[in-house]
Amino acid sequence: HLHDQVPADLDVHVVMDNYGTHKTPAVRSWFARHPHFKPHFTPTSASWINQVERWFADLTQKQIRRGTHRSTVALEAAIRDYLNTYNKNPRPFAWTKSADDILASIKRFCQRTSNSGH
């Protein structure tokens, strides 16, 4: 759908996780045939820091869970409303923890799960 809608002289940056289905020969071949589509992969095993997922979590928390959507059309309208509002003043996500804080959190998680007795 995007290929038909986006002019060939514009680059489209596609951000994907490292899931194997995104790297199959068919997918690689498609990207090779459509050079203005630029694939980008998030770091392996890094979905917990994936900012795209974080943005969708915000969408879910701030718009989808707060509403009553009696149809797919109503849900789509709510999402588009959120997009319109968000895009009026878009802001990048900013890290609020240092690398040391993040690594300490991972260490605590590993200690809890490795010593869980399971």
Protein backbone atom coordinates (compact mmCIF):
# COMPACT_ATOMS: atom_id res chain seq x y z
CA HIS A 1 0.00 0.00 0.00
CA LEU A 2 2.77 2.45 0.92
CA HIS A 3 4.62 1.70 -2.29
CA ASP A 4 1.60 2.86 -4.28
CA GLN A 5 1.07 5.98 -2.15
CA VAL A 6 4.60 7.35 -1.66
CA PRO A 7 6.40 9.07 -4.56
CA ALA A 8 9.47 7.11 -5.66
CA ASP A 9 11.75 10.10 -5.06
CA LEU A 10 11.00 10.08 -1.31
CA ASP A 11 12.78 7.75 1.09
CA VAL A 12 10.64 5.70 3.45
CA HIS A 13 12.41 4.55 6.61
CA VAL A 14 10.90 1.32 7.93
CA VAL A 15 11.76 0.49 11.55
CA MET A 16 11.36 -3.18 12.47
CA ASP A 17 12.48 -5.45 15.25
CA ASN A 18 14.96 -8.23 14.50
CA TYR A 19 12.28 -10.91 14.23
CA GLY A 20 13.25 -13.55 11.68
CA THR A 21 10.23 -12.98 9.42
CA HIS A 22 11.54 -9.49 8.67
CA LYS A 23 14.74 -10.96 7.20
CA THR A 24 13.45 -13.74 4.96
CA PRO A 25 14.68 -13.92 1.35
CA ALA A 26 11.27 -12.68 0.15
CA VAL A 27 11.44 -9.59 2.37
CA ARG A 28 15.07 -8.88 1.47
CA SER A 29 14.19 -9.24 -2.20
CA TRP A 30 11.29 -6.80 -1.85
CA PHE A 31 13.55 -4.18 -0.25
CA ALA A 32 16.14 -4.74 -2.99
CA ARG A 33 13.46 -4.05 -5.64
CA HIS A 34 12.27 -0.92 -3.77
CA PRO A 35 15.47 0.97 -2.88
CA HIS A 36 13.67 4.06 -1.58
CA PHE A 37 12.38 1.92 1.29
CA LYS A 38 15.17 1.84 3.88
CA PRO A 39 14.93 -0.95 6.46
CA HIS A 40 16.21 -0.28 9.98
CA PHE A 41 16.34 -2.93 12.69
CA THR A 42 16.19 -2.37 16.41
CA PRO A 43 18.96 -4.06 18.42
CA THR A 44 18.50 -7.79 19.00
CA SER A 45 16.72 -8.55 22.30
CA ALA A 46 16.11 -4.85 22.85
CA SER A 47 12.34 -4.64 22.65
CA TRP A 48 12.29 -3.32 26.21
CA ILE A 49 14.04 -0.17 24.97
CA ASN A 50 12.30 0.00 21.62
CA GLN A 51 11.00 3.55 21.33
CA VAL A 52 8.46 2.60 18.67
CA GLU A 53 6.87 0.18 21.11
CA ARG A 54 7.01 2.89 23.77
CA TRP A 55 5.10 5.27 21.49
CA PHE A 56 2.40 2.68 20.88
CA ALA A 57 2.20 2.07 24.62
CA ASP A 58 1.50 5.78 25.07
CA LEU A 59 -1.16 5.66 22.37
CA THR A 60 -2.77 2.72 24.12
CA GLN A 61 -2.62 4.28 27.57
CA LYS A 62 -3.65 7.81 26.64
CA GLN A 63 -6.26 7.15 23.96
CA ILE A 64 -7.37 3.58 23.39
CA ARG A 65 -7.91 2.38 26.97
CA ARG A 66 -9.66 5.59 27.96
CA GLY A 67 -12.33 5.34 25.30
CA THR A 68 -15.31 3.23 24.44
CA HIS A 69 -15.02 2.13 20.85
CA ARG A 70 -18.16 0.45 19.61
CA SER A 71 -16.72 -0.30 16.17
CA THR A 72 -13.49 -0.51 14.24
CA VAL A 73 -14.39 2.80 12.60
CA ALA A 74 -14.71 4.43 16.05
CA LEU A 75 -11.36 2.97 17.15
CA GLU A 76 -9.67 4.19 13.96
CA ALA A 77 -11.17 7.65 14.49
CA ALA A 78 -9.83 7.74 18.06
CA ILE A 79 -6.36 6.75 16.86
CA ARG A 80 -6.42 9.39 14.11
CA ASP A 81 -7.55 11.99 16.65
CA TYR A 82 -4.60 11.08 18.88
CA LEU A 83 -2.22 11.28 15.89
CA ASN A 84 -3.52 14.71 14.92
CA THR A 85 -3.16 15.98 18.48
CA TYR A 86 0.28 14.40 18.96
CA ASN A 87 1.61 15.69 15.64
CA LYS A 88 0.74 19.29 16.52
CA ASN A 89 3.58 19.26 19.04
CA PRO A 90 5.68 16.13 18.45
CA ARG A 91 8.50 15.48 20.88
CA PRO A 92 11.19 12.81 20.78
CA PHE A 93 11.38 10.36 23.62
CA ALA A 94 14.20 11.20 26.00
CA TRP A 95 16.06 8.74 28.18
CA THR A 96 15.49 9.52 31.82
CA LYS A 97 17.88 6.95 33.26
CA SER A 98 21.61 6.65 32.88
CA ALA A 99 23.20 3.55 31.39
CA ASP A 100 24.35 2.62 34.92
CA ASP A 101 20.75 2.82 36.21
CA ILE A 102 19.50 0.63 33.37
CA LEU A 103 22.26 -1.95 33.84
CA ALA A 104 21.61 -2.03 37.61
CA SER A 105 17.93 -2.67 36.90
CA ILE A 106 18.82 -5.53 34.54
CA LYS A 107 21.16 -6.97 37.16
CA ARG A 108 18.40 -6.92 39.79
CA PHE A 109 15.98 -8.58 37.35
CA CYS A 110 18.51 -11.31 36.52
CA GLN A 111 19.20 -11.94 40.19
CA ARG A 112 15.47 -12.21 40.95
CA THR A 113 14.76 -14.58 38.09
CA SER A 114 17.87 -16.74 38.37
CA ASN A 115 17.31 -17.24 42.12
CA SER A 116 13.58 -17.79 41.85
CA GLY A 117 13.77 -21.49 42.69
CA HIS A 118 12.09 -22.49 39.42
